[in-house]
Coordinates of C-alpha atoms in Angstrom, one line a residue:
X1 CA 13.7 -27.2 0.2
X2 CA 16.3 -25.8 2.3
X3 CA 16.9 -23.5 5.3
X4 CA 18.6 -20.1 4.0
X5 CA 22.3 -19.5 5.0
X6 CA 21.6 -16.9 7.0
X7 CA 25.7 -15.8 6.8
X8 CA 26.2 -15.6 3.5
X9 CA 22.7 -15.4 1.5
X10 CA 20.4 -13.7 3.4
X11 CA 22.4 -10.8 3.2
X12 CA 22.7 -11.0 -0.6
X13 CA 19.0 -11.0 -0.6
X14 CA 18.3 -8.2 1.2
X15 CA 20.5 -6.0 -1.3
X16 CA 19.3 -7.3 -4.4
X17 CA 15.6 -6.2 -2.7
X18 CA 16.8 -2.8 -1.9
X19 CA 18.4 -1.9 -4.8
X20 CA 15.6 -3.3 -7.4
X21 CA 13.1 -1.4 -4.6
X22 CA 15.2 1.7 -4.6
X23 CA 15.2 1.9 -8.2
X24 CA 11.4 2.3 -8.0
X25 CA 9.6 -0.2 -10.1
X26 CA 6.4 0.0 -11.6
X27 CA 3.9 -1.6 -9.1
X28 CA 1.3 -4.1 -10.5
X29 CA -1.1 -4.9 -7.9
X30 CA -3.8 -7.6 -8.4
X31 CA -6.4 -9.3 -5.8
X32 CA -4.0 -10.4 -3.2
X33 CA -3.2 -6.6 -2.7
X34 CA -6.7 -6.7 -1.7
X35 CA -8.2 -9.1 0.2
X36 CA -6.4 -8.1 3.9
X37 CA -8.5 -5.1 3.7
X38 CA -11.7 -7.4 3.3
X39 CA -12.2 -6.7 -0.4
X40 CA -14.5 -10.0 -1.6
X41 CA -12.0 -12.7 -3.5
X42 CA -13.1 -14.2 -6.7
X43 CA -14.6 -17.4 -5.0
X44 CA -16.3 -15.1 -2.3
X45 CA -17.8 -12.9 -4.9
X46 CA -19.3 -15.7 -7.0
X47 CA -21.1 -16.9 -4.4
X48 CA -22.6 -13.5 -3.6
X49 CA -23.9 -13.5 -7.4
X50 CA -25.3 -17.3 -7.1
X51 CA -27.5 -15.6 -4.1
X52 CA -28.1 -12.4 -5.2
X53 CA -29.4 -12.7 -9.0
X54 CA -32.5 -13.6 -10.1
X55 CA -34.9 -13.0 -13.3
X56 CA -38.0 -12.8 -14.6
X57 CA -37.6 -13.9 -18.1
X58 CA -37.3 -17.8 -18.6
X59 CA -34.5 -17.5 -20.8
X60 CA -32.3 -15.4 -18.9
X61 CA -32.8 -17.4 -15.5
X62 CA -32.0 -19.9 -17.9
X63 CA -28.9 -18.8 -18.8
X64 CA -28.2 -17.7 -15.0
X65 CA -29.0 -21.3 -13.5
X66 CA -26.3 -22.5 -16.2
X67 CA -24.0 -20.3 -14.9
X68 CA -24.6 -21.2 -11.4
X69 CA -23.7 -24.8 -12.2
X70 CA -20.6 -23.9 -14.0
X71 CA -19.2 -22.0 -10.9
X72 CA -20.0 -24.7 -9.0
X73 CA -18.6 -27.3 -11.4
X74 CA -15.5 -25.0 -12.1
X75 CA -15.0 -23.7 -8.5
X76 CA -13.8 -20.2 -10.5
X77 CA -15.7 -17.4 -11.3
X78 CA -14.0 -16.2 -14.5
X79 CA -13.6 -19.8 -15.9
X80 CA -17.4 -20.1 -15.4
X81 CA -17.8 -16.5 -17.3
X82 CA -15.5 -17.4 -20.4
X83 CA -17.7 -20.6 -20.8
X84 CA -21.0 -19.1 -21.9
X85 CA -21.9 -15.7 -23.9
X86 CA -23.9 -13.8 -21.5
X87 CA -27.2 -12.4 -22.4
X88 CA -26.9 -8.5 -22.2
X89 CA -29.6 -8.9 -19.0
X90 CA -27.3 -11.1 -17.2
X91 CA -24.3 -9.7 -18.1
X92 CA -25.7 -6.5 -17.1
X93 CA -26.9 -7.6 -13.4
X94 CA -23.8 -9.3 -12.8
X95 CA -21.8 -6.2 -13.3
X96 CA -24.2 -4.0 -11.0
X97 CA -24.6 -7.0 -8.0
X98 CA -20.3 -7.0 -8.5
X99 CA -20.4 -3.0 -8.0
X100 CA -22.7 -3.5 -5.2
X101 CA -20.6 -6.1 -3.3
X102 CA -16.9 -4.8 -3.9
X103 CA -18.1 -1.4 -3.2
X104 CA -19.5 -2.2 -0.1
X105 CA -16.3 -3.7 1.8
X106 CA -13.8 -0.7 -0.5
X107 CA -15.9 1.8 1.8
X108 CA -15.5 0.3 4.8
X109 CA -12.0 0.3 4.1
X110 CA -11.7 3.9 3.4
X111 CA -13.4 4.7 6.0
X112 CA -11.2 3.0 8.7
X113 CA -8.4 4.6 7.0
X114 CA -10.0 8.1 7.7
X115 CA -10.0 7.6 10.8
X116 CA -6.6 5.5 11.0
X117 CA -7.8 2.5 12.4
X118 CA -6.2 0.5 10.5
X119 CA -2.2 0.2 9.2
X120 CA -2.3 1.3 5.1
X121 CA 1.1 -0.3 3.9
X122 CA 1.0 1.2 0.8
X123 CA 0.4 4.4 1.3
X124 CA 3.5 4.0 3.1
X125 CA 5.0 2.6 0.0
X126 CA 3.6 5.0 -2.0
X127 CA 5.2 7.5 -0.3
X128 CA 8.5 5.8 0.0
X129 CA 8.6 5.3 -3.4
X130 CA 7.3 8.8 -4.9
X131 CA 10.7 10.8 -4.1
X132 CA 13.4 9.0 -5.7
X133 CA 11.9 9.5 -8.8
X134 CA 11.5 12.9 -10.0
X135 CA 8.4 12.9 -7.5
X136 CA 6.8 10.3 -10.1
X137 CA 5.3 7.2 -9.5
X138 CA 3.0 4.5 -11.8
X139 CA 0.6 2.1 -10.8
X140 CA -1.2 -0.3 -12.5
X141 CA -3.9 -2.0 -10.8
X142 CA -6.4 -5.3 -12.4
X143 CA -9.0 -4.4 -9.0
X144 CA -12.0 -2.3 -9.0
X145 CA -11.1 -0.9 -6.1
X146 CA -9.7 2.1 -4.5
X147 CA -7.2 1.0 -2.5
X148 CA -4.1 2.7 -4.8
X149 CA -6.3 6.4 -4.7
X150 CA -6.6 5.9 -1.0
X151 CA -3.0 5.1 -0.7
X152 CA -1.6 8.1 -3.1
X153 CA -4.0 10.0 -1.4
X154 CA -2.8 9.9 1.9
X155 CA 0.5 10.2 0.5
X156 CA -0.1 13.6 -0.5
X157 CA 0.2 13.2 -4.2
X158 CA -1.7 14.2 -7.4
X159 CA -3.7 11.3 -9.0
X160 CA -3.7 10.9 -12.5
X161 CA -6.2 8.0 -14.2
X162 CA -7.6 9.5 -17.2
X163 CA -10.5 11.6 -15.4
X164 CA -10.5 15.2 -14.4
X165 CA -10.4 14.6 -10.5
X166 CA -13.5 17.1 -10.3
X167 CA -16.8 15.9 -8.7
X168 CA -17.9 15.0 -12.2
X169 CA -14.8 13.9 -14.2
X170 CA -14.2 13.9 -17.5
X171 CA -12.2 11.0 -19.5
X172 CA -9.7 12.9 -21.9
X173 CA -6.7 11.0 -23.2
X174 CA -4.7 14.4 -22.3
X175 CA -4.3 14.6 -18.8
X176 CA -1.0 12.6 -18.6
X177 CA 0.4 14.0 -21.0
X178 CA 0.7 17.2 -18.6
X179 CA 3.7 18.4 -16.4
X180 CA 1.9 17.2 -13.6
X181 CA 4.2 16.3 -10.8
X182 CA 4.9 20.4 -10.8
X183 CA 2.1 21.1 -9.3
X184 CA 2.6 23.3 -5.9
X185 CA 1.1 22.0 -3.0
X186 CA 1.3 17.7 -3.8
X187 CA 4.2 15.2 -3.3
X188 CA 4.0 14.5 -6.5
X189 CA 2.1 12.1 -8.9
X190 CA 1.0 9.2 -9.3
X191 CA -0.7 7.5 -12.5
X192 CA -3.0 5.0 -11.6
X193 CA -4.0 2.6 -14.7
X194 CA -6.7 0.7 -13.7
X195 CA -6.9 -2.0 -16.8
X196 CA -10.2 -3.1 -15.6
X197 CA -12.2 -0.1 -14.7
X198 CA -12.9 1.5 -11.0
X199 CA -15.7 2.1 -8.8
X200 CA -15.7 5.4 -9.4
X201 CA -16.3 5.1 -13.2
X202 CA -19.5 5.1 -15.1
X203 CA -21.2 5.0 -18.4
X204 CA -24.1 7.5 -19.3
X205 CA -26.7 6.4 -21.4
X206 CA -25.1 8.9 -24.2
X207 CA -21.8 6.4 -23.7
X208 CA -20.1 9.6 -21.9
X209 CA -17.4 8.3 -19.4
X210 CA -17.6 10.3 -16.3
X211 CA -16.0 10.0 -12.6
X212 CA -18.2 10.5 -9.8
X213 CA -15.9 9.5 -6.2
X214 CA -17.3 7.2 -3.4
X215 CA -20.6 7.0 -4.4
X216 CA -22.5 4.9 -2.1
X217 CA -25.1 3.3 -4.4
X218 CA -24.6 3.4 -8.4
X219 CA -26.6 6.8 -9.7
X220 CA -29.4 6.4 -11.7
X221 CA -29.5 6.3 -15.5
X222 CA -25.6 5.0 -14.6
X223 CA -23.8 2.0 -15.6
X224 CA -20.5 1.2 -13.7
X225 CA -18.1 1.3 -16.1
X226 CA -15.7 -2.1 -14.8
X227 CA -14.9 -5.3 -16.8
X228 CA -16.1 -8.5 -15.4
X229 CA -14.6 -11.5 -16.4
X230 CA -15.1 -13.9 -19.6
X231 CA -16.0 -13.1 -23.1
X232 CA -17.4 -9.8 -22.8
X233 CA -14.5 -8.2 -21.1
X234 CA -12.7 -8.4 -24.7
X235 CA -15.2 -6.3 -26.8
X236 CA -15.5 -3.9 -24.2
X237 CA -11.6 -3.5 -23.4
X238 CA -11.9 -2.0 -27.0
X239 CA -14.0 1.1 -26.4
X240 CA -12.8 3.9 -24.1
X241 CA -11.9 4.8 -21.5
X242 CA -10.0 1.2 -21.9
X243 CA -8.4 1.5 -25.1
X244 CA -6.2 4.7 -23.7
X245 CA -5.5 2.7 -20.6
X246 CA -4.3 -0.2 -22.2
X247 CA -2.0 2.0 -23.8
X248 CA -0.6 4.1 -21.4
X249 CA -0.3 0.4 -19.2
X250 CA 1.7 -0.9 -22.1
X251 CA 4.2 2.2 -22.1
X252 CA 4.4 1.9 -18.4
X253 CA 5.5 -1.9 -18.6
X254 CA 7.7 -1.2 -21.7
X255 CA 9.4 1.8 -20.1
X256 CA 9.4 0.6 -16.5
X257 CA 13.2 -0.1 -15.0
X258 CA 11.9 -3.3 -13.0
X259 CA 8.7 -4.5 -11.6
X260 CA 7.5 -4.8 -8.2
X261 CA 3.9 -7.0 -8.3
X262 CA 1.8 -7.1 -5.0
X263 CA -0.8 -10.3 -4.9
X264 CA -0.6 -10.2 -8.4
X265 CA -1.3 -13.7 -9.6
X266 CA -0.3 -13.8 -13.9
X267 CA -3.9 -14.4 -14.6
X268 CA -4.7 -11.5 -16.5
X269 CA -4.6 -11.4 -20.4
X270 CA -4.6 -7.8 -20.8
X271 CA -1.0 -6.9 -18.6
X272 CA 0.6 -10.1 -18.3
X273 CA 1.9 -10.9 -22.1
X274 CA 3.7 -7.2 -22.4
X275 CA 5.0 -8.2 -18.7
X276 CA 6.3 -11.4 -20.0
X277 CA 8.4 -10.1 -22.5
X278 CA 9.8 -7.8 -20.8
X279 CA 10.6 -10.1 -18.1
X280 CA 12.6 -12.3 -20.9
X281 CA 14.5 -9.1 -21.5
X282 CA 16.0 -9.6 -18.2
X283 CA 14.4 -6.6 -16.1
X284 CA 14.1 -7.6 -12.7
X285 CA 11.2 -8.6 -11.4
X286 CA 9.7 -8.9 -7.5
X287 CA 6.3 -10.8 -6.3
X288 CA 4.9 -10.8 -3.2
X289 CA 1.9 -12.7 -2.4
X290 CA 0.5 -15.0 0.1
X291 CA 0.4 -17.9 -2.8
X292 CA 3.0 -17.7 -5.8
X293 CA 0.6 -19.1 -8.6
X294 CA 1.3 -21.6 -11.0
X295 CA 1.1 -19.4 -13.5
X296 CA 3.4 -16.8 -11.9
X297 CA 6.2 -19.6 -11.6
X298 CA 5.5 -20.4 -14.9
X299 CA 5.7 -16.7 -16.6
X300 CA 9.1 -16.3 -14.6
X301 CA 10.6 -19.1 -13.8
X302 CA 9.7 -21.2 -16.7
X303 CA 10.5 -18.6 -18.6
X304 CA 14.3 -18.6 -17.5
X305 CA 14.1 -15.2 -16.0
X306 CA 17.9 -13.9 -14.7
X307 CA 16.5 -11.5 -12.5
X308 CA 13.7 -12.4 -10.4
X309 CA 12.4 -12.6 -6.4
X310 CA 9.3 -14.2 -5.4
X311 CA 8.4 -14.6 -1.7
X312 CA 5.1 -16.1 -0.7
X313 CA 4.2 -17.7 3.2
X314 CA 5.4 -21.1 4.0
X315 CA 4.0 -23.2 6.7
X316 CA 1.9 -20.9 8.0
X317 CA 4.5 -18.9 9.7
X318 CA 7.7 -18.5 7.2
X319 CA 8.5 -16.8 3.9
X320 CA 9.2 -19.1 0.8
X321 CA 11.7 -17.2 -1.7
X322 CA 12.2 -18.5 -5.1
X323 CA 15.2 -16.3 -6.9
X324 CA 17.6 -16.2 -9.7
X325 CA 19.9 -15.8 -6.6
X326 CA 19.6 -19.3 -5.7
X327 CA 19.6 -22.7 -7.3
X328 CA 16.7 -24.0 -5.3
X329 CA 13.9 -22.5 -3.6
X330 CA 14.7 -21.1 0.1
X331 CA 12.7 -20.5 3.6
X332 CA 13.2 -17.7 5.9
X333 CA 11.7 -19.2 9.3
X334 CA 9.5 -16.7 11.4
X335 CA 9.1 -13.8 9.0
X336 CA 6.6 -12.8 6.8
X337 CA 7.8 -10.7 3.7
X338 CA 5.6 -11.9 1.8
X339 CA 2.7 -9.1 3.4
X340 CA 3.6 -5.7 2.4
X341 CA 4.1 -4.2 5.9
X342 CA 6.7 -6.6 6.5
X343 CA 8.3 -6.1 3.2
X344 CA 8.4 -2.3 3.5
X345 CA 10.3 -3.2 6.7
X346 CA 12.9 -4.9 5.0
X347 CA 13.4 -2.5 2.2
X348 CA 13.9 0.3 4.6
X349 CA 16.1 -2.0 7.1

């Protein structure tokens, strides 16, 4: 590990970042993009579902206590999830207690961003980013939350997800399709996928998908329509609204000029193999994260990407940049471009 020749390479960086940036890329965010905000990790979310679930019925505390020791034994949430078939009871209470909690700490967010309390990096991305293209922008997002609403939101622009943005929204697979970004009175739009569901979207008992925004407690006769981790997650990625996300995702990746991925760790089996290949088709990729996964060095580097960035914190206080710039990996002592704010920074410097 070396010391970056601040002459000569930092320099050649810092265009490479601006131009792939400029270009606007499709964003990918995953937890990472998260957390700062105080949005439960995986680890901290399983051990609100060890505390919070119990049953009645023998077999499905059973099946629960199982579980329990497999989180323990696995110290990973989703591992512990793809080891058993959960019983439609647990399964069912695990997806309400994870509504409860991530829900919870979203609206605490958004309510700290009313009142601007807080810095919202990327709603100032958002709006960087919306201009150079046609007023256009496209997200897609593996959280529950509504961090990338809050953040187009603020930047003035028209959301587009799939759902009528009424009170009560309806899923239509039509929506995009329209001329959108023409509408008087917004920056723009922004398409949101949101490959794993949102707290916003639920399930009737009649199987109708319907919005209903910052709800407080899940309405009754409602199921929260979001996909938890592990065996179920594939049978119900198959029904809608999921099946016309997954689409529109995949058309987003294939059509994207680049990719910019925000705590987005490569751990996801739904965006991560269309990412891949297009990745070995040499479109540039950037990732910024606190922690550059195995997995992330292993889908890009591995993989003998040409055009790739990844910056992630280094010795508590430094940024760690692996790049098809250098032969080796590099450190940037007493910066932090690996957090968005001070990434944004650099793109605009």
């Amino acid at each position: 590990m070396t010391i970056i020749n601040y002459n000569m390479d930092i320099d050649k960086l810092l265009k490479q970042l601006q131009e792939w940036t400029n270009k606007v890329p499709l964003l990918i965010l995953g937890s990472g993009a998260s957390v700062s905000f105080g949005l439960p990790s995986m680890w901290s979310l399983g051990e609100y579902l060890k505390k919070s679930i119990s049953f009645a019925d023998t077999n499905d505390q059973k099946q629960f206590d199982e579980f329990v020791i497999l989180i323990d034994n696995f110290k990973d949430l989703e591992l512990a999830l793809q080891e058993l078939r959960i019983r439609p009871k647990v399964l069912n209470e695990i997806t309400f207690k994870t509504w409860e909690l991530v829900n919870k700490y979203d609206l605490e967010a958004y309510y700290q961003f009313v009142s601007n309390k807080i810095d919202f990096p990327l709603a100032e991305l958002t709006k960087y980013l919306i201009y150079p293209t046609d007023n256009k922008l496209s997200i897609i997002t593996t959280n529950y939350d509504r961090l990338a609403e809050y953040a187009a939101s603020i930047a003035g622009a028209f959301i587009c997800n799939g759902f009528a943005q009424n009170y009560l929204g309806h899923f239509t697979n039509k929506i995009h399709q329209s001329n959108i970004k023409a509408l008087k009175g917004f920056s723009g739009q922004v398409n949101i996928w949101k490959v794993h569901g949102s707290l916003d979207w639920f399930k009737t008992h009649e199987e109708q998908d319907i919005q209903i925004p910052l709800q407080q407690t899940i309405p009754a006769n409602l199921k929260p329509s979001i996909v938890t981790p592990g065996l179920s997650k594939y049978f119900e990625t198959q029904l809608e609204p999921f099946r016309t996300i997954f689409t529109q995702a995949d058309n987003e990746i294939e059509n994207a000029n680049g990719f910019l991925c925000i705590g987005y760790g490569f751990n996801d089996i739904h965006v991560q193999p269309k990412l891949i290949t297009q990745i070995k088709n040499n479109k540039p990729i950037i990732v910024i994260s606190k922690e550059i996964t195995t997995k992330t060095k292993q889908a890009i580097i591995d993989n003998k990407s040409k055009a790739y960035i990844l910056i992630e914190e280094a010795n508590s206080i430094d940024s760690r940049i692996y790049s098809s710039l250098f032969p080796t990996p590099e450190i940037i002592p007493n910066v932090s471009y690996w957090k968005l704010s001070e990434y944004i920074k650099l793109i605009k410097t």
